[in-house]
Amino acid sequence: MRTHVITLIRCGEGQDSAVEAYLDLLTSAVPDDHDLTVGVLVEGPEVELPSAAAFRVFPSDVRTGAAYNVMAAESDADFLILLDGPVLPAGELHGGIPARLGRQWLASMGRRVIATPSLPTPLSHVDVVDGDFSRDVHQESPLAIGVSTEDYLHLRGFDERPTLSGALFMDFVARMRRAGWICDTHHLAEMIDVAALLPGLRLDPDETSQRVRERRREQVRVDGSIYRNLTVWAVPPEKRPTLVSVPIATRDRADYLKESLLSVLAQDFQEFEIVVVDDGSDDHTREVVEGIDDVRITYIRQDAKGISAARNRAADASVGHYTAVHDDDDIMLPWRLSTGLAALDGSHEATYGSWVNFDDETAQLQLHLTPVGFGRDLIAHNGQTPGHATWILPTRMVQELRYDESLSSSIDHNLAIRSVLSGLRWRHTQRVLYLRRVHKQQVSQTDGRRQRSTAILTRMNSTFSASFAGRKQMATRGKELSYPQHLRKDTLFAEYGAYLPDRLVVRSARINGLVGKKILAMDLHDKLDLIASDMDLDTDRPLAEAGGVGRIQWDDMVDIRAAGILGVSYEASQRSELTRDPEATDPRAWLQGRLGKALRDVKAAHPAGALLVLTAEGDLPWLQLDGRPEEHPVVLRRSMSVNFEENGRLSVLVLGVRHPRDAMPLLREAVERGVPSEVIAVSGASTRLFESYQQRGSDAM
């Protein structure tokens, strides 16, 4: 088994000798049959590194977790030893490290690998090098971690958020414990505290270290999840393992299937596979699936054996650690997979959520909430189970329990209840996760009576072993379970309407920041409706840039995600209600939103503040605001512009003042100087003064 030792150091100008000494220390300690990579975050242009193949140089703005993750992904070794690298001080290293002890330390970690075949039983037996490091911040935090490369990438490596950069090792070990992968912690007889050899890391053993340790422990406790970097990950896509399988059983639903598949491909989490099992379709289902060019889609055709057999066939072909059930006529909301994975923790192995029904003809939406706390109590109360297409659960659980092939309906209800009886613990994500299409071909429409009777029988079986009093207590507890309180029924179209089928809505997209670059990456220049900007004239700093793209289809949403573009928001209008344009492509709506933001900025510092908006463009020299004293009435100057259609343009100058009366002299001076401007709007505590001024005209001043 090949082992790769990886560490990371941060250094700047004048630290060359410290880098070289640290490399010598490691190379003397690492056995000859181990690979070694030292990542270097360079904080200056003058650093000269020794010419060694062991170095992997990163720019200083790369986050610590991302650097470790890239180096781990580049490794072709079976096992990783991750060392918590120091911030190198200037000058020479003091003290030394006996090569014998160093080799013994690293080799002993390598010997403690449990060589089991594959997940879900991990390859790794994590070694945490710890002890009484009271002189530095490594107390109660591992100095080194031994982990298989497969397991490290399965957990998606170190958290790349900057808030956890100082607690990466502690956090990773905590996540492995939540996943059930750590069954012991080894305390080595001869420990090597590499960081202690570097005087720049030494801290007082009392309050300073204690505060740092408490802060790091709190950082780890705040987020109890297992998986990180779900939407943005530094690891190259080709190195990322498949974490989720999305099985789709289908028969004669070709007209719905394409949008169902596209909704999966448009997910913000992308490390999935789709397994489509065609249960003897007579329509063009094969052509629909094969018409989508994505290697993550597997198509399997079988003779018609029923939906349960098709789902079991898909489960047997799945390779993802988790299964996210999906139906061939439903639409998966873009955050469905990432939300379900993020909700997994040490107490729950499966997740679920709520959903919204939509009428396939009228686009009418209806919210369906599920209680928080699915388990035997809820089953005893009313037999309710989570919506099938909201599930994320271990694939092995589906493969072992299997769908009951003697049933033709309510098979999901049956499996969910049996999973609870098998000990699976479910957690509510508190979000809407998919749109359920209501149409005449649904099983609930064609086989509703049998579906209800199957559900009743399954519910009875789940509580059969309990006494009458026990069933009554369970039902009472189930009745007391709450529903998500923050999900609203009055904003359904605004929140989810943009993800309805193309034929039901007109859809637009809003892109924030680096609009030109993103438009080229998405190849949507022919659909660009506007580019808008908001510039602070006092600092010459752009505050916002946005692009509006119209006529967006589901194919486009997939392409946008494939291009790696995140943060795109979608808006829609029903095709039967085209009396309004989507806000994202309405230049006046964009300006109105930015004006509202500017007014809030002014009022945050000056509660009676107001805005004066002129159609002038750019700076106005007559304002003479450079070096203005603190009491000057103008507290904000912005230039906002929107380019739209072929030659359309809206441009305004926005002046923020402390009080509405302060805008009068500015307006008077603009008129006297003949500045080509027009009062568009005045917002603030009162507008009557300006309305009367406009009516009187400049002669009245």
JSON list of C-alpha atoms in Angstrom, two decimals, residues 93-286:
[
{"chain": "A", "resi": 93, "resn": "LEU", "atom": "CA", "xyz": [14.90, 26.29, 12.90]},
{"chain": "A", "resi": 94, "resn": "HIS", "atom": "CA", "xyz": [16.02, 25.62, 16.46]},
{"chain": "A", "resi": 95, "resn": "GLY", "atom": "CA", "xyz": [16.56, 22.15, 17.72]},
{"chain": "A", "resi": 96, "resn": "GLY", "atom": "CA", "xyz": [16.32, 19.08, 15.56]},
{"chain": "A", "resi": 97, "resn": "ILE", "atom": "CA", "xyz": [14.41, 15.91, 15.00]},
{"chain": "A", "resi": 98, "resn": "PRO", "atom": "CA", "xyz": [16.14, 12.54, 15.07]},
{"chain": "A", "resi": 99, "resn": "ALA", "atom": "CA", "xyz": [15.58, 10.79, 11.74]},
{"chain": "A", "resi": 100, "resn": "ARG", "atom": "CA", "xyz": [14.98, 7.50, 13.58]},
{"chain": "A", "resi": 101, "resn": "LEU", "atom": "CA", "xyz": [12.10, 8.91, 15.60]},
{"chain": "A", "resi": 102, "resn": "GLY", "atom": "CA", "xyz": [10.61, 10.64, 12.57]},
{"chain": "A", "resi": 103, "resn": "ARG", "atom": "CA", "xyz": [10.59, 7.45, 10.53]},
{"chain": "A", "resi": 104, "resn": "GLN", "atom": "CA", "xyz": [9.20, 5.47, 13.45]},
{"chain": "A", "resi": 105, "resn": "TRP", "atom": "CA", "xyz": [6.42, 8.01, 13.92]},
{"chain": "A", "resi": 106, "resn": "LEU", "atom": "CA", "xyz": [5.29, 8.07, 10.28]},
{"chain": "A", "resi": 107, "resn": "ALA", "atom": "CA", "xyz": [5.71, 4.34, 9.71]},
{"chain": "A", "resi": 108, "resn": "SER", "atom": "CA", "xyz": [3.69, 3.49, 12.81]},
{"chain": "A", "resi": 109, "resn": "MET", "atom": "CA", "xyz": [0.82, 5.55, 11.45]},
{"chain": "A", "resi": 110, "resn": "GLY", "atom": "CA", "xyz": [1.02, 3.71, 8.16]},
{"chain": "A", "resi": 111, "resn": "ARG", "atom": "CA", "xyz": [0.87, 0.32, 9.90]},
{"chain": "A", "resi": 112, "resn": "ARG", "atom": "CA", "xyz": [-2.39, 1.19, 11.62]},
{"chain": "A", "resi": 113, "resn": "VAL", "atom": "CA", "xyz": [-4.44, 1.02, 8.43]},
{"chain": "A", "resi": 114, "resn": "ILE", "atom": "CA", "xyz": [-7.40, -1.35, 8.45]},
{"chain": "A", "resi": 115, "resn": "ALA", "atom": "CA", "xyz": [-7.46, -2.84, 4.95]},
{"chain": "A", "resi": 116, "resn": "THR", "atom": "CA", "xyz": [-11.16, -3.41, 4.35]},
{"chain": "A", "resi": 117, "resn": "PRO", "atom": "CA", "xyz": [-12.43, -3.56, 0.77]},
{"chain": "A", "resi": 118, "resn": "SER", "atom": "CA", "xyz": [-14.59, -0.45, 0.29]},
{"chain": "A", "resi": 119, "resn": "LEU", "atom": "CA", "xyz": [-17.19, 1.89, 1.68]},
{"chain": "A", "resi": 120, "resn": "PRO", "atom": "CA", "xyz": [-19.46, 1.94, 3.66]},
{"chain": "A", "resi": 121, "resn": "THR", "atom": "CA", "xyz": [-16.86, 0.29, 5.92]},
{"chain": "A", "resi": 122, "resn": "PRO", "atom": "CA", "xyz": [-14.02, 2.77, 5.53]},
{"chain": "A", "resi": 123, "resn": "LEU", "atom": "CA", "xyz": [-10.48, 1.88, 4.64]},
{"chain": "A", "resi": 124, "resn": "SER", "atom": "CA", "xyz": [-9.19, 4.19, 7.31]},
{"chain": "A", "resi": 125, "resn": "HIS", "atom": "CA", "xyz": [-8.43, 3.74, 10.94]},
{"chain": "A", "resi": 126, "resn": "VAL", "atom": "CA", "xyz": [-7.73, 7.34, 11.83]},
{"chain": "A", "resi": 127, "resn": "ASP", "atom": "CA", "xyz": [-4.63, 8.01, 13.89]},
{"chain": "A", "resi": 128, "resn": "VAL", "atom": "CA", "xyz": [-4.77, 11.21, 15.87]},
{"chain": "A", "resi": 129, "resn": "VAL", "atom": "CA", "xyz": [-1.36, 12.29, 17.15]},
{"chain": "A", "resi": 130, "resn": "ASP", "atom": "CA", "xyz": [-2.23, 14.14, 20.30]},
{"chain": "A", "resi": 131, "resn": "GLY", "atom": "CA", "xyz": [-1.10, 14.55, 23.89]},
{"chain": "A", "resi": 132, "resn": "ASP", "atom": "CA", "xyz": [-0.27, 17.31, 26.29]},
{"chain": "A", "resi": 133, "resn": "PHE", "atom": "CA", "xyz": [0.76, 20.02, 23.86]},
{"chain": "A", "resi": 134, "resn": "SER", "atom": "CA", "xyz": [0.03, 22.70, 26.45]},
{"chain": "A", "resi": 135, "resn": "ARG", "atom": "CA", "xyz": [2.55, 25.09, 24.93]},
{"chain": "A", "resi": 136, "resn": "ASP", "atom": "CA", "xyz": [0.71, 25.50, 21.62]},
{"chain": "A", "resi": 137, "resn": "VAL", "atom": "CA", "xyz": [-2.70, 25.37, 20.02]},
{"chain": "A", "resi": 138, "resn": "HIS", "atom": "CA", "xyz": [-2.46, 21.70, 19.06]},
{"chain": "A", "resi": 139, "resn": "GLN", "atom": "CA", "xyz": [-3.83, 20.50, 22.37]},
{"chain": "A", "resi": 140, "resn": "GLU", "atom": "CA", "xyz": [-7.04, 18.57, 21.78]},
{"chain": "A", "resi": 141, "resn": "SER", "atom": "CA", "xyz": [-6.55, 18.97, 18.05]},
{"chain": "A", "resi": 142, "resn": "PRO", "atom": "CA", "xyz": [-4.73, 16.41, 15.90]},
{"chain": "A", "resi": 143, "resn": "LEU", "atom": "CA", "xyz": [-1.29, 17.18, 14.59]},
{"chain": "A", "resi": 144, "resn": "ALA", "atom": "CA", "xyz": [-1.55, 14.49, 11.93]},
{"chain": "A", "resi": 145, "resn": "ILE", "atom": "CA", "xyz": [-4.27, 12.36, 10.39]},
{"chain": "A", "resi": 146, "resn": "GLY", "atom": "CA", "xyz": [-3.93, 9.03, 8.63]},
{"chain": "A", "resi": 147, "resn": "VAL", "atom": "CA", "xyz": [-6.72, 8.35, 6.16]},
{"chain": "A", "resi": 148, "resn": "SER", "atom": "CA", "xyz": [-7.20, 6.43, 2.93]},
{"chain": "A", "resi": 149, "resn": "THR", "atom": "CA", "xyz": [-7.34, 8.58, -0.20]},
{"chain": "A", "resi": 150, "resn": "GLU", "atom": "CA", "xyz": [-10.72, 7.08, -1.05]},
{"chain": "A", "resi": 151, "resn": "ASP", "atom": "CA", "xyz": [-12.21, 8.00, 2.31]},
{"chain": "A", "resi": 152, "resn": "TYR", "atom": "CA", "xyz": [-10.71, 11.49, 2.28]},
{"chain": "A", "resi": 153, "resn": "LEU", "atom": "CA", "xyz": [-12.30, 12.29, -1.08]},
{"chain": "A", "resi": 154, "resn": "HIS", "atom": "CA", "xyz": [-15.55, 10.61, -0.06]},
{"chain": "A", "resi": 155, "resn": "LEU", "atom": "CA", "xyz": [-15.89, 13.12, 2.81]},
{"chain": "A", "resi": 156, "resn": "ARG", "atom": "CA", "xyz": [-14.90, 15.82, 0.28]},
{"chain": "A", "resi": 157, "resn": "GLY", "atom": "CA", "xyz": [-11.70, 16.64, 2.10]},
{"chain": "A", "resi": 158, "resn": "PHE", "atom": "CA", "xyz": [-11.03, 19.54, 4.42]},
{"chain": "A", "resi": 159, "resn": "ASP", "atom": "CA", "xyz": [-13.65, 22.28, 4.65]},
{"chain": "A", "resi": 160, "resn": "GLU", "atom": "CA", "xyz": [-12.63, 25.07, 2.28]},
{"chain": "A", "resi": 161, "resn": "ARG", "atom": "CA", "xyz": [-14.52, 27.86, 4.03]},
{"chain": "A", "resi": 162, "resn": "PRO", "atom": "CA", "xyz": [-12.22, 30.51, 5.52]},
{"chain": "A", "resi": 163, "resn": "THR", "atom": "CA", "xyz": [-14.05, 30.38, 8.85]},
{"chain": "A", "resi": 164, "resn": "LEU", "atom": "CA", "xyz": [-12.63, 26.91, 9.52]},
{"chain": "A", "resi": 165, "resn": "SER", "atom": "CA", "xyz": [-9.09, 27.45, 8.24]},
{"chain": "A", "resi": 166, "resn": "GLY", "atom": "CA", "xyz": [-7.67, 27.24, 11.77]},
{"chain": "A", "resi": 167, "resn": "ALA", "atom": "CA", "xyz": [-9.58, 24.12, 12.78]},
{"chain": "A", "resi": 168, "resn": "LEU", "atom": "CA", "xyz": [-9.38, 21.91, 9.70]},
{"chain": "A", "resi": 169, "resn": "PHE", "atom": "CA", "xyz": [-7.88, 18.86, 11.39]},
{"chain": "A", "resi": 170, "resn": "MET", "atom": "CA", "xyz": [-10.16, 19.02, 14.40]},
{"chain": "A", "resi": 171, "resn": "ASP", "atom": "CA", "xyz": [-13.17, 19.43, 12.12]},
{"chain": "A", "resi": 172, "resn": "PHE", "atom": "CA", "xyz": [-12.20, 16.53, 9.84]},
{"chain": "A", "resi": 173, "resn": "VAL", "atom": "CA", "xyz": [-11.79, 14.14, 12.76]},
{"chain": "A", "resi": 174, "resn": "ALA", "atom": "CA", "xyz": [-15.17, 15.27, 14.15]},
{"chain": "A", "resi": 175, "resn": "ARG", "atom": "CA", "xyz": [-16.81, 14.58, 10.78]},
{"chain": "A", "resi": 176, "resn": "MET", "atom": "CA", "xyz": [-15.27, 11.11, 10.62]},
{"chain": "A", "resi": 177, "resn": "ARG", "atom": "CA", "xyz": [-16.67, 10.38, 14.07]},
{"chain": "A", "resi": 178, "resn": "ARG", "atom": "CA", "xyz": [-20.12, 11.51, 12.90]},
{"chain": "A", "resi": 179, "resn": "ALA", "atom": "CA", "xyz": [-19.83, 9.18, 9.95]},
{"chain": "A", "resi": 180, "resn": "GLY", "atom": "CA", "xyz": [-18.98, 6.33, 12.33]},
{"chain": "A", "resi": 181, "resn": "TRP", "atom": "CA", "xyz": [-15.52, 5.77, 10.92]},
{"chain": "A", "resi": 182, "resn": "ILE", "atom": "CA", "xyz": [-13.41, 6.17, 14.08]},
{"chain": "A", "resi": 183, "resn": "CYS", "atom": "CA", "xyz": [-13.50, 3.33, 16.54]},
{"chain": "A", "resi": 184, "resn": "ASP", "atom": "CA", "xyz": [-10.31, 4.11, 18.45]},
{"chain": "A", "resi": 185, "resn": "THR", "atom": "CA", "xyz": [-7.67, 6.79, 18.94]},
{"chain": "A", "resi": 186, "resn": "HIS", "atom": "CA", "xyz": [-4.00, 5.81, 19.21]},
{"chain": "A", "resi": 187, "resn": "HIS", "atom": "CA", "xyz": [-1.60, 7.59, 21.51]},
{"chain": "A", "resi": 188, "resn": "LEU", "atom": "CA", "xyz": [1.94, 7.04, 20.27]},
{"chain": "A", "resi": 189, "resn": "ALA", "atom": "CA", "xyz": [4.69, 6.40, 22.81]},
{"chain": "A", "resi": 190, "resn": "GLU", "atom": "CA", "xyz": [7.12, 8.73, 21.09]},
{"chain": "A", "resi": 191, "resn": "MET", "atom": "CA", "xyz": [5.29, 11.71, 19.66]},
{"chain": "A", "resi": 192, "resn": "ILE", "atom": "CA", "xyz": [6.92, 14.32, 17.48]},
{"chain": "A", "resi": 193, "resn": "ASP", "atom": "CA", "xyz": [5.39, 17.78, 17.77]},
{"chain": "A", "resi": 194, "resn": "VAL", "atom": "CA", "xyz": [6.73, 19.28, 14.54]},
{"chain": "A", "resi": 195, "resn": "ALA", "atom": "CA", "xyz": [5.18, 22.67, 15.24]},
{"chain": "A", "resi": 196, "resn": "ALA", "atom": "CA", "xyz": [6.88, 22.86, 18.62]},
{"chain": "A", "resi": 197, "resn": "LEU", "atom": "CA", "xyz": [10.26, 22.91, 16.89]},
{"chain": "A", "resi": 198, "resn": "LEU", "atom": "CA", "xyz": [9.36, 26.24, 15.34]},
{"chain": "A", "resi": 199, "resn": "PRO", "atom": "CA", "xyz": [9.64, 29.08, 17.88]},
{"chain": "A", "resi": 200, "resn": "GLY", "atom": "CA", "xyz": [7.24, 31.26, 15.92]},
{"chain": "A", "resi": 201, "resn": "LEU", "atom": "CA", "xyz": [4.37, 29.00, 16.90]},
{"chain": "A", "resi": 202, "resn": "ARG", "atom": "CA", "xyz": [4.93, 28.99, 20.65]},
{"chain": "A", "resi": 203, "resn": "LEU", "atom": "CA", "xyz": [2.19, 30.59, 22.69]},
{"chain": "A", "resi": 204, "resn": "ASP", "atom": "CA", "xyz": [1.63, 31.12, 26.38]},
{"chain": "A", "resi": 205, "resn": "PRO", "atom": "CA", "xyz": [0.27, 27.94, 27.94]},
{"chain": "A", "resi": 206, "resn": "ASP", "atom": "CA", "xyz": [-2.51, 29.76, 29.74]},
{"chain": "A", "resi": 207, "resn": "GLU", "atom": "CA", "xyz": [-5.15, 32.17, 28.48]},
{"chain": "A", "resi": 208, "resn": "THR", "atom": "CA", "xyz": [-4.03, 32.67, 24.88]},
{"chain": "A", "resi": 209, "resn": "SER", "atom": "CA", "xyz": [-3.95, 28.98, 23.99]},
{"chain": "A", "resi": 210, "resn": "GLN", "atom": "CA", "xyz": [-7.16, 28.33, 25.90]},
{"chain": "A", "resi": 211, "resn": "ARG", "atom": "CA", "xyz": [-9.02, 31.05, 24.01]},
{"chain": "A", "resi": 212, "resn": "VAL", "atom": "CA", "xyz": [-7.76, 29.75, 20.68]},
{"chain": "A", "resi": 213, "resn": "ARG", "atom": "CA", "xyz": [-8.76, 26.18, 21.53]},
{"chain": "A", "resi": 214, "resn": "GLU", "atom": "CA", "xyz": [-12.21, 27.24, 22.70]},
{"chain": "A", "resi": 215, "resn": "ARG", "atom": "CA", "xyz": [-12.77, 29.25, 19.53]},
{"chain": "A", "resi": 216, "resn": "ARG", "atom": "CA", "xyz": [-11.76, 26.32, 17.37]},
{"chain": "A", "resi": 217, "resn": "ARG", "atom": "CA", "xyz": [-13.93, 23.89, 19.27]},
{"chain": "A", "resi": 218, "resn": "GLU", "atom": "CA", "xyz": [-16.88, 26.24, 18.86]},
{"chain": "A", "resi": 219, "resn": "GLN", "atom": "CA", "xyz": [-16.20, 26.51, 15.12]},
{"chain": "A", "resi": 220, "resn": "VAL", "atom": "CA", "xyz": [-16.37, 22.73, 14.87]},
{"chain": "A", "resi": 221, "resn": "ARG", "atom": "CA", "xyz": [-19.51, 22.48, 17.01]},
{"chain": "A", "resi": 222, "resn": "VAL", "atom": "CA", "xyz": [-21.45, 25.09, 15.03]},
{"chain": "A", "resi": 223, "resn": "ASP", "atom": "CA", "xyz": [-21.69, 22.88, 11.93]},
{"chain": "A", "resi": 224, "resn": "GLY", "atom": "CA", "xyz": [-22.64, 19.31, 12.81]},
{"chain": "A", "resi": 225, "resn": "SER", "atom": "CA", "xyz": [-22.77, 18.07, 9.23]},
{"chain": "A", "resi": 226, "resn": "ILE", "atom": "CA", "xyz": [-20.61, 15.36, 7.68]},
{"chain": "A", "resi": 227, "resn": "TYR", "atom": "CA", "xyz": [-20.13, 16.55, 4.09]},
{"chain": "A", "resi": 228, "resn": "ARG", "atom": "CA", "xyz": [-18.65, 19.88, 3.03]},
{"chain": "A", "resi": 229, "resn": "ASN", "atom": "CA", "xyz": [-17.71, 21.67, -0.22]},
{"chain": "A", "resi": 230, "resn": "LEU", "atom": "CA", "xyz": [-20.96, 20.46, -1.79]},
{"chain": "A", "resi": 231, "resn": "THR", "atom": "CA", "xyz": [-21.34, 23.20, -4.40]},
{"chain": "A", "resi": 232, "resn": "VAL", "atom": "CA", "xyz": [-17.81, 24.62, -4.69]},
{"chain": "A", "resi": 233, "resn": "TRP", "atom": "CA", "xyz": [-14.80, 22.30, -4.40]},
{"chain": "A", "resi": 234, "resn": "ALA", "atom": "CA", "xyz": [-11.20, 22.86, -5.46]},
{"chain": "A", "resi": 235, "resn": "VAL", "atom": "CA", "xyz": [-10.77, 19.22, -6.49]},
{"chain": "A", "resi": 236, "resn": "PRO", "atom": "CA", "xyz": [-10.87, 18.87, -10.33]},
{"chain": "A", "resi": 237, "resn": "PRO", "atom": "CA", "xyz": [-14.15, 17.33, -11.56]},
{"chain": "A", "resi": 238, "resn": "GLU", "atom": "CA", "xyz": [-12.42, 14.27, -13.01]},
{"chain": "A", "resi": 239, "resn": "LYS", "atom": "CA", "xyz": [-11.00, 13.42, -9.55]},
{"chain": "A", "resi": 240, "resn": "ARG", "atom": "CA", "xyz": [-14.31, 13.67, -7.69]},
{"chain": "A", "resi": 241, "resn": "PRO", "atom": "CA", "xyz": [-15.97, 10.41, -6.63]},
{"chain": "A", "resi": 242, "resn": "THR", "atom": "CA", "xyz": [-19.65, 9.76, -7.28]},
{"chain": "A", "resi": 243, "resn": "LEU", "atom": "CA", "xyz": [-21.43, 10.33, -3.99]},
{"chain": "A", "resi": 244, "resn": "VAL", "atom": "CA", "xyz": [-25.11, 10.08, -4.98]},
{"chain": "A", "resi": 245, "resn": "SER", "atom": "CA", "xyz": [-27.07, 7.81, -7.30]},
{"chain": "A", "resi": 246, "resn": "VAL", "atom": "CA", "xyz": [-30.35, 9.12, -8.73]},
{"chain": "A", "resi": 247, "resn": "PRO", "atom": "CA", "xyz": [-32.50, 6.17, -9.81]},
{"chain": "A", "resi": 248, "resn": "ILE", "atom": "CA", "xyz": [-35.41, 6.83, -12.18]},
{"chain": "A", "resi": 249, "resn": "ALA", "atom": "CA", "xyz": [-37.86, 4.06, -13.04]},
{"chain": "A", "resi": 250, "resn": "THR", "atom": "CA", "xyz": [-39.93, 4.92, -16.11]},
{"chain": "A", "resi": 251, "resn": "ARG", "atom": "CA", "xyz": [-42.48, 3.51, -18.50]},
{"chain": "A", "resi": 252, "resn": "ASP", "atom": "CA", "xyz": [-44.15, 5.38, -21.35]},
{"chain": "A", "resi": 253, "resn": "ARG", "atom": "CA", "xyz": [-43.42, 8.81, -19.85]},
{"chain": "A", "resi": 254, "resn": "ALA", "atom": "CA", "xyz": [-41.15, 10.15, -22.60]},
{"chain": "A", "resi": 255, "resn": "ASP", "atom": "CA", "xyz": [-43.00, 13.47, -22.75]},
{"chain": "A", "resi": 256, "resn": "TYR", "atom": "CA", "xyz": [-42.16, 14.17, -19.11]},
{"chain": "A", "resi": 257, "resn": "LEU", "atom": "CA", "xyz": [-38.82, 12.38, -18.80]},
{"chain": "A", "resi": 258, "resn": "LYS", "atom": "CA", "xyz": [-36.54, 14.93, -20.47]},
{"chain": "A", "resi": 259, "resn": "GLU", "atom": "CA", "xyz": [-37.39, 17.78, -18.09]},
{"chain": "A", "resi": 260, "resn": "SER", "atom": "CA", "xyz": [-37.09, 15.38, -15.17]},
{"chain": "A", "resi": 261, "resn": "LEU", "atom": "CA", "xyz": [-33.55, 14.45, -16.29]},
{"chain": "A", "resi": 262, "resn": "LEU", "atom": "CA", "xyz": [-32.56, 18.06, -16.99]},
{"chain": "A", "resi": 263, "resn": "SER", "atom": "CA", "xyz": [-33.66, 19.11, -13.51]},
{"chain": "A", "resi": 264, "resn": "VAL", "atom": "CA", "xyz": [-31.15, 16.62, -12.07]},
{"chain": "A", "resi": 265, "resn": "LEU", "atom": "CA", "xyz": [-28.35, 17.80, -14.36]},
{"chain": "A", "resi": 266, "resn": "ALA", "atom": "CA", "xyz": [-28.97, 21.41, -13.24]},
{"chain": "A", "resi": 267, "resn": "GLN", "atom": "CA", "xyz": [-28.26, 20.62, -9.56]},
{"chain": "A", "resi": 268, "resn": "ASP", "atom": "CA", "xyz": [-25.83, 22.86, -7.68]},
{"chain": "A", "resi": 269, "resn": "PHE", "atom": "CA", "xyz": [-24.24, 19.60, -6.42]},
{"chain": "A", "resi": 270, "resn": "GLN", "atom": "CA", "xyz": [-22.79, 17.70, -9.38]},
{"chain": "A", "resi": 271, "resn": "GLU", "atom": "CA", "xyz": [-21.13, 14.49, -8.13]},
{"chain": "A", "resi": 272, "resn": "PHE", "atom": "CA", "xyz": [-23.99, 12.14, -8.97]},
{"chain": "A", "resi": 273, "resn": "GLU", "atom": "CA", "xyz": [-25.00, 9.46, -11.45]},
{"chain": "A", "resi": 274, "resn": "ILE", "atom": "CA", "xyz": [-28.43, 8.92, -12.99]},
{"chain": "A", "resi": 275, "resn": "VAL", "atom": "CA", "xyz": [-29.65, 5.34, -13.48]},
{"chain": "A", "resi": 276, "resn": "VAL", "atom": "CA", "xyz": [-32.70, 5.16, -15.78]},
{"chain": "A", "resi": 277, "resn": "VAL", "atom": "CA", "xyz": [-34.49, 1.82, -15.86]},
{"chain": "A", "resi": 278, "resn": "ASP", "atom": "CA", "xyz": [-36.98, 1.59, -18.72]},
{"chain": "A", "resi": 279, "resn": "ASP", "atom": "CA", "xyz": [-39.65, -0.89, -17.68]},
{"chain": "A", "resi": 280, "resn": "GLY", "atom": "CA", "xyz": [-40.76, -1.95, -21.17]},
{"chain": "A", "resi": 281, "resn": "SER", "atom": "CA", "xyz": [-41.77, 1.41, -22.66]},
{"chain": "A", "resi": 282, "resn": "ASP", "atom": "CA", "xyz": [-43.51, 1.48, -26.05]},
{"chain": "A", "resi": 283, "resn": "ASP", "atom": "CA", "xyz": [-42.84, 5.17, -26.71]},
{"chain": "A", "resi": 284, "resn": "HIS", "atom": "CA", "xyz": [-39.59, 7.06, -27.51]},
{"chain": "A", "resi": 285, "resn": "THR", "atom": "CA", "xyz": [-38.13, 6.85, -24.00]},
{"chain": "A", "resi": 286, "resn": "ARG", "atom": "CA", "xyz": [-34.77, 5.47, -25.25]}
]
